Every structure is written in structure tokens, then in C-alpha cells.
PDB file of C-alpha atoms and ligand atoms in Angstrom:
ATOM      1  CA  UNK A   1      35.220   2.180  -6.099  1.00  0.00           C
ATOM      2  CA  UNK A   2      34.773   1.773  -2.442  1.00  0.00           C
ATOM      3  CA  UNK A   3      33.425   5.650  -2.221  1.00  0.00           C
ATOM      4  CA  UNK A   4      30.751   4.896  -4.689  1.00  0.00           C
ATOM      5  CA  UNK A   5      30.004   1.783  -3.067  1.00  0.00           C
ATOM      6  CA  UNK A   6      29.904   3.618   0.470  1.00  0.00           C
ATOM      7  CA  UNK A   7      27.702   6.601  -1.239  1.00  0.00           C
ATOM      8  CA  UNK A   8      25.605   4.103  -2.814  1.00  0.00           C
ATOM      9  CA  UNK A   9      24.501   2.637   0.524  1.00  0.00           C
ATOM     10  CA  UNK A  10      24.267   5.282   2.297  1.00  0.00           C
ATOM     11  CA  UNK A  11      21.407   6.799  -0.415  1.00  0.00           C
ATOM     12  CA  UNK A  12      19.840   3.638  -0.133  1.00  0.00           C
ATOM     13  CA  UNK A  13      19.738   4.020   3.829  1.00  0.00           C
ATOM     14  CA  UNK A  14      18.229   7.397   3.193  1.00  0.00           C
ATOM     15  CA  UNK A  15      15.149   6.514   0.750  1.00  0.00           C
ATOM     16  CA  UNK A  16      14.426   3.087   3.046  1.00  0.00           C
ATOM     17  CA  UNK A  17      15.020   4.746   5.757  1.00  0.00           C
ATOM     18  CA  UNK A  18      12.523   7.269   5.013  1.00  0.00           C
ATOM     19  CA  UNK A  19       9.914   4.900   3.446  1.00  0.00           C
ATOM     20  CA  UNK A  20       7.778   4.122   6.366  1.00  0.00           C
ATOM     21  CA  UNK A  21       8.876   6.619   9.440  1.00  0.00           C
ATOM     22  CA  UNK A  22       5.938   7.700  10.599  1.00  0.00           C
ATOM     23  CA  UNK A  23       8.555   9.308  13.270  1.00  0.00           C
ATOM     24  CA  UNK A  24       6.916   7.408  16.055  1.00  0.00           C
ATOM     25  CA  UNK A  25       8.528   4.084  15.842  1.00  0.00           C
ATOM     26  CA  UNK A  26      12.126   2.489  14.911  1.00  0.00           C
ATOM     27  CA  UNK A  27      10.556  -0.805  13.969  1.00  0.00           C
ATOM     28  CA  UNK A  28       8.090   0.991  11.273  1.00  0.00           C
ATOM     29  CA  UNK A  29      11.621   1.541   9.200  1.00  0.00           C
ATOM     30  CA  UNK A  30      12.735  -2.339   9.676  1.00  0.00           C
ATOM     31  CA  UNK A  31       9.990  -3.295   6.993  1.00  0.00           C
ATOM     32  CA  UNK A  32       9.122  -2.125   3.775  1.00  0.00           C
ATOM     33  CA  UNK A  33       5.721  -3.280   2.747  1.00  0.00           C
ATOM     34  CA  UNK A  34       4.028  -1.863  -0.031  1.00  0.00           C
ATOM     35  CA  UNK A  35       0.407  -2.907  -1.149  1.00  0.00           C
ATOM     36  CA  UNK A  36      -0.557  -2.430  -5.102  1.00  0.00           C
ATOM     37  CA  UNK A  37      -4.383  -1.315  -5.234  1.00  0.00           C
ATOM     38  CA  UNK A  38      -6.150  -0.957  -8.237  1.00  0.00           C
ATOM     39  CA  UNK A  39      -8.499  -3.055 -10.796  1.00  0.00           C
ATOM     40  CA  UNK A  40      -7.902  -6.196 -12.711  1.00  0.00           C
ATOM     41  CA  UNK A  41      -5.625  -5.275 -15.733  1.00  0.00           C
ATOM     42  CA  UNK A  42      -4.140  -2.409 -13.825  1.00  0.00           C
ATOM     43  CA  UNK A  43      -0.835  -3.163 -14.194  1.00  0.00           C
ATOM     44  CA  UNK A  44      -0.641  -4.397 -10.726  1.00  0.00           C
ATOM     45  CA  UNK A  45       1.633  -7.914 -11.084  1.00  0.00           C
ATOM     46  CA  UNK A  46       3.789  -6.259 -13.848  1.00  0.00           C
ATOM     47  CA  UNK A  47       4.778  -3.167 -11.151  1.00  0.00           C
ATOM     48  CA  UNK A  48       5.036  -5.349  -8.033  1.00  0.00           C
ATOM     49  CA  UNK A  49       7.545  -7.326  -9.764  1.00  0.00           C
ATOM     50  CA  UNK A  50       9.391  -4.758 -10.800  1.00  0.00           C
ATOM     51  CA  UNK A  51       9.218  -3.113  -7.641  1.00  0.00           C
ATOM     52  CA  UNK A  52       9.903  -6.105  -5.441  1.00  0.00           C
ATOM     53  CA  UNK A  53      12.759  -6.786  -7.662  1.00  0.00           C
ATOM     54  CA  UNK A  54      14.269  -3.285  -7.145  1.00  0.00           C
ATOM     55  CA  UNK A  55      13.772  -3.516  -3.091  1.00  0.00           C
ATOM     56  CA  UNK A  56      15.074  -6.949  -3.097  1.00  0.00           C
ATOM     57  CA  UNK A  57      11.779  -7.874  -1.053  1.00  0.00           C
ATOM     58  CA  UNK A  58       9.324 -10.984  -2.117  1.00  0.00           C
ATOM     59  CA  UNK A  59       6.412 -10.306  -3.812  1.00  0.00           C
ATOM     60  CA  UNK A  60       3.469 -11.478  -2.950  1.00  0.00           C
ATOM     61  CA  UNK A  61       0.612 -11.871  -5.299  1.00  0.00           C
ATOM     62  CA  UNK A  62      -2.806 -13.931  -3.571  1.00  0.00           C
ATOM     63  CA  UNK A  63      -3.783 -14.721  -6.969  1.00  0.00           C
ATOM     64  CA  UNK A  64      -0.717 -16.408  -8.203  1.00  0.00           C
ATOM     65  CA  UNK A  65      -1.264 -18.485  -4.529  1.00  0.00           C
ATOM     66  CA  UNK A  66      -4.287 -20.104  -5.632  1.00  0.00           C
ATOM     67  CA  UNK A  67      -3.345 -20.640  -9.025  1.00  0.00           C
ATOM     68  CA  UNK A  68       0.080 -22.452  -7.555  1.00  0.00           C
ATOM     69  CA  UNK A  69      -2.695 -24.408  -5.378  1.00  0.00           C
ATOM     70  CA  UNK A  70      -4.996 -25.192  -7.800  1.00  0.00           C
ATOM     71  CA  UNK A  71      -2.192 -26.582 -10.130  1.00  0.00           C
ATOM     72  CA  UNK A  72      -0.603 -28.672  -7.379  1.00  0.00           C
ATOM     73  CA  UNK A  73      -4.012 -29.936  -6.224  1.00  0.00           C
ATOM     74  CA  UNK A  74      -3.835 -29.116  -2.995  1.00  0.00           C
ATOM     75  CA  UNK A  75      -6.762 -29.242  -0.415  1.00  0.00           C
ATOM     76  CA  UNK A  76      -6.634 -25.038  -0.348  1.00  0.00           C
ATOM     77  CA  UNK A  77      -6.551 -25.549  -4.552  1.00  0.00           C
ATOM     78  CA  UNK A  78      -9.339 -27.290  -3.990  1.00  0.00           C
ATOM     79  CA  UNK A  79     -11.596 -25.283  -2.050  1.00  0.00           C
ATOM     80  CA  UNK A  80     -11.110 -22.196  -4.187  1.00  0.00           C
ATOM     81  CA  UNK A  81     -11.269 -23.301  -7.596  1.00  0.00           C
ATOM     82  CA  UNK A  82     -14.838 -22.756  -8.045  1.00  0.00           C
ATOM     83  CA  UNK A  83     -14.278 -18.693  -7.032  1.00  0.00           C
ATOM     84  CA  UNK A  84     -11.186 -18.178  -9.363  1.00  0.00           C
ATOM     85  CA  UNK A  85     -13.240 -20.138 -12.402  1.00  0.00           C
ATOM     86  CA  UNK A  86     -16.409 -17.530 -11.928  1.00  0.00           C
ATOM     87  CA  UNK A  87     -14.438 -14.310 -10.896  1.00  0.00           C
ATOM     88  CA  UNK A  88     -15.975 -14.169  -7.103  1.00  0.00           C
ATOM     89  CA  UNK A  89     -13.932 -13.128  -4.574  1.00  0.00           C
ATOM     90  CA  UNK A  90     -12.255 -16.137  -2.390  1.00  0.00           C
ATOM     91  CA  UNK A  91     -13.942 -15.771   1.124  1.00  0.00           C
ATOM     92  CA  UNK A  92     -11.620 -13.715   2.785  1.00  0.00           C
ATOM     93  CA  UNK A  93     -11.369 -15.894   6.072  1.00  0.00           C
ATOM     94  CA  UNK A  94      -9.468 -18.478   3.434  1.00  0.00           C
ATOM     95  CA  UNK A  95      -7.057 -15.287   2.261  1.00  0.00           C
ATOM     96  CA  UNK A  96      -6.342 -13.899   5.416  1.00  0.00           C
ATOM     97  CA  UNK A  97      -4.836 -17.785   6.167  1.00  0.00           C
ATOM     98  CA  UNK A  98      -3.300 -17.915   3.629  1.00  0.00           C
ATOM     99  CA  UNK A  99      -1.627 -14.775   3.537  1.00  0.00           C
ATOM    100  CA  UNK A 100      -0.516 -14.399   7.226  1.00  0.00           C
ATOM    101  CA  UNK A 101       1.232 -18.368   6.274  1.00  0.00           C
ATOM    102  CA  UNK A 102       2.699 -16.824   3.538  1.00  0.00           C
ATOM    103  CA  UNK A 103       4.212 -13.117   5.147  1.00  0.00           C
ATOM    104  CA  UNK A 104       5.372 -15.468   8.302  1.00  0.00           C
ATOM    105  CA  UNK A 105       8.072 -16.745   6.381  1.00  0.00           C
ATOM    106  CA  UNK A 106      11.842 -15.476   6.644  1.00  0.00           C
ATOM    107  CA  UNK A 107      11.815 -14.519   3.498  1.00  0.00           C
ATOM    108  CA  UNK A 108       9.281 -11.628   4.281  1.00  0.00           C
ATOM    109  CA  UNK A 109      11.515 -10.073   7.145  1.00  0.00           C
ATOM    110  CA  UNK A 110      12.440  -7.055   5.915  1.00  0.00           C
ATOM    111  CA  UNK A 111       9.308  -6.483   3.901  1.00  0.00           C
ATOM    112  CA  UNK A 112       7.217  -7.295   0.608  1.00  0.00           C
ATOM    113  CA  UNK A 113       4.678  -6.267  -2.399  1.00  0.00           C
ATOM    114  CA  UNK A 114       1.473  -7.006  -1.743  1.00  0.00           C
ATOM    115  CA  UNK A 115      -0.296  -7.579  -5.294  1.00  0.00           C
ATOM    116  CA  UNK A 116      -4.165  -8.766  -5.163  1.00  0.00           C
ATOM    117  CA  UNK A 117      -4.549  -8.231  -1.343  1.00  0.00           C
ATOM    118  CA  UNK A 118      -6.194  -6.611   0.658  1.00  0.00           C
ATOM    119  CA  UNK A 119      -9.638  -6.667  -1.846  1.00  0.00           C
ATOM    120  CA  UNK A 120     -11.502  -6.438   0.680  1.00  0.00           C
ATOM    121  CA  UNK A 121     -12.313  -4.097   4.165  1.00  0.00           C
ATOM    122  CA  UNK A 122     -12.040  -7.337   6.142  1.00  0.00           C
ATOM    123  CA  UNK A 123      -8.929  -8.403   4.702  1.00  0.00           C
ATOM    124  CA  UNK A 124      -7.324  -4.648   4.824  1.00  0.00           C
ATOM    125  CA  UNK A 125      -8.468  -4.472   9.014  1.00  0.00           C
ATOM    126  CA  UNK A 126      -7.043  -8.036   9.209  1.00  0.00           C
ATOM    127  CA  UNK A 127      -3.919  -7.158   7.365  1.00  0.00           C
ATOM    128  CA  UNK A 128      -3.671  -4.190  10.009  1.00  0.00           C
ATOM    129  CA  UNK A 129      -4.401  -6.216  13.139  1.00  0.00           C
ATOM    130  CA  UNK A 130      -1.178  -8.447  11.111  1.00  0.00           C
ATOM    131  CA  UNK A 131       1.239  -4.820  10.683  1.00  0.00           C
ATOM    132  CA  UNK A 132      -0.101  -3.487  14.475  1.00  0.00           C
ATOM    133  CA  UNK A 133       3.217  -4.974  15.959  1.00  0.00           C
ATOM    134  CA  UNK A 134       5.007  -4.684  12.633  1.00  0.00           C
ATOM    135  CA  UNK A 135       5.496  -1.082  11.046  1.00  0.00           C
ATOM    136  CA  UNK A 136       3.936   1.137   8.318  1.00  0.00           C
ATOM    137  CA  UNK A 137       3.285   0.620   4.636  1.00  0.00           C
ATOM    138  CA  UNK A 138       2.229   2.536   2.204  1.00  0.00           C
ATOM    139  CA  UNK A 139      -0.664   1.931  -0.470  1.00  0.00           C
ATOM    140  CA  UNK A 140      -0.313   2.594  -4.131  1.00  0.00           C
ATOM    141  CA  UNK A 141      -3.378   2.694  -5.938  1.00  0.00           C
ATOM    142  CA  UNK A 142      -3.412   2.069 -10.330  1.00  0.00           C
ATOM    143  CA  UNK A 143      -5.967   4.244 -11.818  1.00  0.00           C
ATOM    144  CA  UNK A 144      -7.434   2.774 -15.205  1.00  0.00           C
ATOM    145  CA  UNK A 145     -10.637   3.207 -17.032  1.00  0.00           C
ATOM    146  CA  UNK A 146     -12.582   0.025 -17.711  1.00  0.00           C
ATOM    147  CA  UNK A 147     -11.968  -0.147 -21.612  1.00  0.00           C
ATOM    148  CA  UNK A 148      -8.375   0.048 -20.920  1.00  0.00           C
ATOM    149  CA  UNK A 149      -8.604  -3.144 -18.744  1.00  0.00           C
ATOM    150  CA  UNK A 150     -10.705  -4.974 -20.580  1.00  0.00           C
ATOM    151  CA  UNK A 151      -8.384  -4.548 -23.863  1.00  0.00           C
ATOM    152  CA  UNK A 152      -5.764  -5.238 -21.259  1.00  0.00           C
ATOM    153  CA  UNK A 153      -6.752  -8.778 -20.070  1.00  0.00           C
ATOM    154  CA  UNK A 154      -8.057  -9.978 -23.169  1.00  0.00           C
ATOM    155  CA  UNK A 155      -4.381  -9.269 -24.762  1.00  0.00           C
ATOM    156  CA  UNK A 156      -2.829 -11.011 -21.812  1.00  0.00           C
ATOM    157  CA  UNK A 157      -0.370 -13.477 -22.174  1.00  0.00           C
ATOM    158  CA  UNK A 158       1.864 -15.364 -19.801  1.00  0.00           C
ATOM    159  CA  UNK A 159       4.309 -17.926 -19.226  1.00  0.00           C
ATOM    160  CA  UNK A 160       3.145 -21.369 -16.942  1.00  0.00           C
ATOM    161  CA  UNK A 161       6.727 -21.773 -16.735  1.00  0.00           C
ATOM    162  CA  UNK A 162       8.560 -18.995 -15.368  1.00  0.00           C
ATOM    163  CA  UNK A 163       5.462 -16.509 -14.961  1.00  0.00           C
ATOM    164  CA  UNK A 164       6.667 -13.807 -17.379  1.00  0.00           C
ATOM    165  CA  UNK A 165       3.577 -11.613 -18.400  1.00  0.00           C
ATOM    166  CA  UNK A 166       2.827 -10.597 -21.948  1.00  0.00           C
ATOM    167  CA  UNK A 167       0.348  -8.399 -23.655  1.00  0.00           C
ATOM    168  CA  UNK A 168       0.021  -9.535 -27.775  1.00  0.00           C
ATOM    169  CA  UNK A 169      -0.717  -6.174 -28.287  1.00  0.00           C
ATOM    170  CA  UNK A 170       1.196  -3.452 -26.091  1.00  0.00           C
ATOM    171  CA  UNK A 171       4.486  -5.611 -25.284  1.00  0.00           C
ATOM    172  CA  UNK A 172       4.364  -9.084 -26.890  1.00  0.00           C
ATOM    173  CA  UNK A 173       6.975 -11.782 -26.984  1.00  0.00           C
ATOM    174  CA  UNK A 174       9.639 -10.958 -29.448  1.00  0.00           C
ATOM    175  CA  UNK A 175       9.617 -15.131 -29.894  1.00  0.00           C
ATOM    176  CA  UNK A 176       5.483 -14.696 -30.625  1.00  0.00           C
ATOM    177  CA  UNK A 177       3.658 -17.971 -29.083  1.00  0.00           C
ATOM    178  CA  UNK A 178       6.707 -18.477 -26.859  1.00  0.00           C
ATOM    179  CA  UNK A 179       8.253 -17.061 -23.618  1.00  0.00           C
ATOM    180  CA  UNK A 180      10.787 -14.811 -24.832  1.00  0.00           C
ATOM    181  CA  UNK A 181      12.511 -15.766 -21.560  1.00  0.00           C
ATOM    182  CA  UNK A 182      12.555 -19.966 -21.489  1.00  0.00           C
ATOM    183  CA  UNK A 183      10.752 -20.740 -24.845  1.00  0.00           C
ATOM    184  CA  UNK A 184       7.605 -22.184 -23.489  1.00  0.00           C
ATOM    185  CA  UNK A 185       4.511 -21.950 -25.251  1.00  0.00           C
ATOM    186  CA  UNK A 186       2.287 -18.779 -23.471  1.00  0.00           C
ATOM    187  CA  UNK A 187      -1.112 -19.460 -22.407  1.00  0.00           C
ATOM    188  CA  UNK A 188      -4.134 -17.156 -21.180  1.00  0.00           C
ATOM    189  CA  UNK A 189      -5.145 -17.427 -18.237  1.00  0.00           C
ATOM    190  CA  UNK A 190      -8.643 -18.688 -17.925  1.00  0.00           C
ATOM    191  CA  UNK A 191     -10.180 -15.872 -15.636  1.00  0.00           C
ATOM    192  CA  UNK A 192      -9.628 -13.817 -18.547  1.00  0.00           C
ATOM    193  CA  UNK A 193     -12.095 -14.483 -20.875  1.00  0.00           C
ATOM    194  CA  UNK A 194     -15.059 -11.352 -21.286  1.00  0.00           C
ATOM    195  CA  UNK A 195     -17.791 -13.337 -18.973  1.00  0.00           C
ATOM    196  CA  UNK A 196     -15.004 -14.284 -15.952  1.00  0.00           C
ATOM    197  CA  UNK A 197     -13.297 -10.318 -16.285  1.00  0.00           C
ATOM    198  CA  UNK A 198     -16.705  -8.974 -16.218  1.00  0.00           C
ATOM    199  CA  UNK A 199     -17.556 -10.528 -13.314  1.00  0.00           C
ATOM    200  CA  UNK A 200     -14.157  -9.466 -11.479  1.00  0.00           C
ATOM    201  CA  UNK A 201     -14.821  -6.094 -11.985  1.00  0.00           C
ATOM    202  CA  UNK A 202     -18.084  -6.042 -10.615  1.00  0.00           C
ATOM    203  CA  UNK A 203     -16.215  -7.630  -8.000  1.00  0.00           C
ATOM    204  CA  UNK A 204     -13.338  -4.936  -7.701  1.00  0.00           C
ATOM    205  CA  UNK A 205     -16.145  -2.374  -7.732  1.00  0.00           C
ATOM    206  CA  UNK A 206     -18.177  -3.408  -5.045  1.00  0.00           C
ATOM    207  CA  UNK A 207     -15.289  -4.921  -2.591  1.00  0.00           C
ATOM    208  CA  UNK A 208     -12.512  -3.489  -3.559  1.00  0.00           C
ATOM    209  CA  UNK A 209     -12.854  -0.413  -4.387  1.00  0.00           C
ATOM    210  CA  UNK A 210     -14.100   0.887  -0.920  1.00  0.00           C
ATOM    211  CA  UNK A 211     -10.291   0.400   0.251  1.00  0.00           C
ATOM    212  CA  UNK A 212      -9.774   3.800  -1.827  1.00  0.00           C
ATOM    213  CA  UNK A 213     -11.594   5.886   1.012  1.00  0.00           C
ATOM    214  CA  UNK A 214     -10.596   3.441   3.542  1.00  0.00           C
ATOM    215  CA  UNK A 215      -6.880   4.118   2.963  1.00  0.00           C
ATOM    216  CA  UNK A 216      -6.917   7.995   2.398  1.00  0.00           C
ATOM    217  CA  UNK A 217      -8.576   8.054   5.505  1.00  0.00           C
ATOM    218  CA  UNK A 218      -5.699   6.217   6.488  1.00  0.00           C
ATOM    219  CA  UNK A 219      -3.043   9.401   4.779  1.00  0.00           C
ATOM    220  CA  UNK A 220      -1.449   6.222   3.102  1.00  0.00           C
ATOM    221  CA  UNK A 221      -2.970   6.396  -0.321  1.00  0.00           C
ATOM    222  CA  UNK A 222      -0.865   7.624  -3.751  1.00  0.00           C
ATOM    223  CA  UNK A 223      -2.342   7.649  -6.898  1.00  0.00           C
ATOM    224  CA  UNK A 224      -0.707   7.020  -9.621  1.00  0.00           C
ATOM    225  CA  UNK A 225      -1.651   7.097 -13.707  1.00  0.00           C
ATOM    226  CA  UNK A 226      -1.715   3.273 -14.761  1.00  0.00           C
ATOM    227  CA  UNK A 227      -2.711   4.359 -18.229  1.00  0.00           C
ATOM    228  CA  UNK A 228       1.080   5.729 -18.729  1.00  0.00           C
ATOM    229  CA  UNK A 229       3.961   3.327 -19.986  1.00  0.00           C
ATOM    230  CA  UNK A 230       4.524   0.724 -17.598  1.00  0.00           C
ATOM    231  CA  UNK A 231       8.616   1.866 -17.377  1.00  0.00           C
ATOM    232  CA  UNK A 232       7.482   5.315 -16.435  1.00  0.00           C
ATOM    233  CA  UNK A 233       4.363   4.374 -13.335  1.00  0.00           C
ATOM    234  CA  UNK A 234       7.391   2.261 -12.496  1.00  0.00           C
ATOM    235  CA  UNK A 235       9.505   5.423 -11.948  1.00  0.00           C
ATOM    236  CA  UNK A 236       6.195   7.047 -10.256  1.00  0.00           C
ATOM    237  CA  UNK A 237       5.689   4.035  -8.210  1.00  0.00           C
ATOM    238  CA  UNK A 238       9.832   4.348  -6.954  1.00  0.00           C
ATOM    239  CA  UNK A 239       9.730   8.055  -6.379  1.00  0.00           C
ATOM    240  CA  UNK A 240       6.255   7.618  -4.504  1.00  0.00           C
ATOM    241  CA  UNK A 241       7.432   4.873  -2.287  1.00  0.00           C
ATOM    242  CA  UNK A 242      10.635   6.970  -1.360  1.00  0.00           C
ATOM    243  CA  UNK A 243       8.687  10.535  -0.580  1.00  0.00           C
ATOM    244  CA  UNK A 244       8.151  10.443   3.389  1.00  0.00           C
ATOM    245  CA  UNK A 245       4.385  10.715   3.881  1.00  0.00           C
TER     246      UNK A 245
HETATM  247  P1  AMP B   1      -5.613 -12.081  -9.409  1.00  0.00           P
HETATM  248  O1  AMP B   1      -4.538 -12.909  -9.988  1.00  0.00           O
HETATM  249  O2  AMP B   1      -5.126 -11.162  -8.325  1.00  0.00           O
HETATM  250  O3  AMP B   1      -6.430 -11.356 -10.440  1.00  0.00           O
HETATM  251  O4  AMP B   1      -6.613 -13.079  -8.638  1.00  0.00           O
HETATM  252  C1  AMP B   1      -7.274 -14.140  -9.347  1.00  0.00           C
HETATM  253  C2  AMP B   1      -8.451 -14.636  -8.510  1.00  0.00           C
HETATM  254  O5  AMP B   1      -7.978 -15.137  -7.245  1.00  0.00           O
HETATM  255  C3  AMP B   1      -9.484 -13.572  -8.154  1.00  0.00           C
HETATM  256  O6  AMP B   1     -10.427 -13.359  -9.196  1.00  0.00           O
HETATM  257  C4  AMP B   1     -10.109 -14.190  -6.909  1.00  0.00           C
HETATM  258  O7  AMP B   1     -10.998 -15.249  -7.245  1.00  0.00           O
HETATM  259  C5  AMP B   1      -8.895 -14.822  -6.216  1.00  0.00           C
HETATM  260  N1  AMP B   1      -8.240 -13.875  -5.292  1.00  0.00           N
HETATM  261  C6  AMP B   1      -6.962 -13.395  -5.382  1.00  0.00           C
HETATM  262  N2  AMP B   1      -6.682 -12.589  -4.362  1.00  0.00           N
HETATM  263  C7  AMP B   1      -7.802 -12.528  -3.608  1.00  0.00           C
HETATM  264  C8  AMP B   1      -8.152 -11.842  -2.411  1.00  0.00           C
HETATM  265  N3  AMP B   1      -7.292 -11.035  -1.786  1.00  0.00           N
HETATM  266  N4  AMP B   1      -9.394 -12.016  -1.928  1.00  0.00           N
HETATM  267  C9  AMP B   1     -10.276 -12.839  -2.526  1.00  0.00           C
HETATM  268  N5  AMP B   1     -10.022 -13.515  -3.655  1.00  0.00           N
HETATM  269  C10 AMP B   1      -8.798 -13.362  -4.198  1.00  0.00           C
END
């Protein structure tokens, strides 16, 4: 028993200790942060959960901020409501805020999932201005084609209770209406009707997608298939996050 347990850490010292080394510096293996690239209805909140969970690190998601904001009324909830109702972009001054706020906390110590951020070339050079003093991360970037997403996000389903994420057509409920995980009725979200997802795309394609180049020029990037089945880019996501780089 305590052999396995022994063995079992010291693997786990191996893969985190090889997540980040970029050789040069100690503190670049003291944090594990991993940022989630790709479009809306890539699979994005679905694998940083997953992979969060399996690192035992927070995840992050800039989105699910605002919303949390917007549904406490806050004076941030506020000033942003108008930019998640249309599908803009939040001005990134307001994200950058809110996101060094959020990765200050001792929670984020040894690391987290970014989901949703950077989205934009300001953001990603403020995010590495944040990580200068901090470490390494590595990018993974969901590759989808639009139909996909759209079909996606207009089958999306999720819980305002405990934030569990349906599709009705690729992975519903097995209790239908309800949260298969506390029973409360599921709702979509409102960005995702066609008009507010159409605009969000044109988004992600004019300020979001330029983080592509700006990353490989980086050597940080991995692709990954987001079309597959979500257990198996989770594997891909795992085994990406592990090779050195
Ligand atoms: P998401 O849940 O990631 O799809 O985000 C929902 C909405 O929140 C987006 O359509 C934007 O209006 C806003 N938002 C989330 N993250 C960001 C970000 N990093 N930069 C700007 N706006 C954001």
C-alpha cells in the first residue's frame, strides 16, 4: 500500500515536474497554469473542468465571472451586462482587473485553467507581464468548425445551480429538464441564442483568433481535435500538458 502510494507520487512529481521546465527556472515548475484557446462551443469549460479537477488547481473561467456578477448585481455586473447580452467582447482593461483579483488569491498558488481568457493580444501581453515573475504555461488550443459550434451552443444546457453543462443532443441529462446532479431545472444561457453566438464568433475571429500565431510564436501552442469525444481530447489534453515542450 505504502509502495503504491510512494510510486504514485513520485509519477506525479515527474509529469508536474516536467509540465512547465523550460530548464531555465525552478519557480516555472512551482505553477501549473494552463490556458484553453479555442472558439465558443469548443469544448473549452467542459475540458478545463475536467482538467482542473484532475490537477487539483482552480479553474478559472472569465465568463462564468461576469455571469456570477451580473447575477449578484454587482457594480462590475453592472458595467458588463450590456457586452455579454450582444456577444462583444468586455473591454479588456475591465478583464485584465478582474482576472489579476481573481489569480491573486491563495487558492491559485500552485496554478490554474484559464477558460475564456486571454481573447485578446492585450489581455495575452497583460497576462504575460502577470506570469513574468511567475513561471511558464502552456496553451491548448480546441479546433472546431463553425457548424459544429453552432449545433453545439444551441443544444447547450446547464445547471444555475451547481454549473453542470449539458448538451440535449450529444450528452443530455439522464433526468431530461433537470440537473442530473441536484435536480434543478436546466436553463440556456442567454448568449446562446443564433443572433448573440453569431456575433461571438465574429468576435473570436477577429480578437481571438490572432492569439493562434501569437502563441506558436511563443513554442507554447498544442492543437488538439475538439471535434473528437470529449473523454478522449480529455486524454489528449492530459498527455499534452505532461509532454515537456
Ligand atoms: P464565455 O462564457 O467565455 O463564452 O464568455 C461569455 C461572455 O463574457 C463573452 O461573450 C464576453 O462578453 C465576456 N467575456 C468572457 N471572457 C472575456 C474576456 N477574456 N474578454 C472579454 N470579454 C469576455
Amino acid at each position: 500500500m505504502m509502495k503504491a502510494l510512494i510510486f504514485s507520487m513520485c509519477a506525479a512529481g515527474l509529469v508536474f515536474g516536467s509540465l512547465f521546465s523550460d530548464d531555465s527556472s525552478e519557480k516555472a515548475q512551482e505553477k501549473m497554469i494552463i490556458i484553453l484557446l479555442g472558439p465558443p462551443g469548443s469544448g473549452k469549460g467542459t475540458q478545463a473542468k475536467k482538467v482542473a479537477g484532475e490537477l487539483g488547481i482552480p479553474h478559472i473561467s472569465t465568463g462564468d465571472l461576469f455571469r456570477e456578477n451580473l447575477k449578484q448585481g454587482t457594480d462590475l455586473g453592472k458595467r458588463v451586462k450590456e457586452f455579454l447580452d450582444s456577444g462583444r467582447l468586455v473591454p479588456d482593461a475591465i478583464v485584465v482587473d478582474m482576472l489579476e483579483d481573481r489569480v491573486s488569491k491563495p487558492d491559485c498558488l500552485k496554478g490554474y485553467v484559464l477558460d475564456g481568457f486571454p481573447r485578446s493580444i492585450p489581455q495575452a501581453e497583460a497576462l504575460d507581464r502577470l506570469l513574468a515573475s511567475t513561471g511558464s504555461y502552456k496553451v491548448i488550443n480546441l479546433q472546431v468548425a463553425d457548424q459544429t459550434i453552432i449545433e453545439r451552443i444551441e443544444g447547450r444546457e446547464s445547471c444555475p445551480s451547481c454549473g453542470a453543462v449539458y448538451n440535449k443532443y450529444s450528452s443530455p441529462s439522464k433526468k431530461g429538464a433537470l440537473c442530473e446532479k441536484c435536480g434543478t431545472e436546466l436553463v440556456q444561457r442567454s448568449d446562446d441564442k443564433k443572433e448573440v453566438v453569431e456575433e461571438r464568433l465574429r468576435q473570436y475571429y477577429s480578437q481571438t483568433e490572432p492569439l493562434i500565431g501569437f502563441y506558436e510564436k511563443k513554442g507554447k501552442l498544442v492543437h488538439i481535435d475538439g471535434r473528437e469525444d470529449p473523454q478522449i481530447v480529455f486524454k489528449e489534453i492530459m498527455q499534452a500538458i505532461s509532454e515537456k515542450k
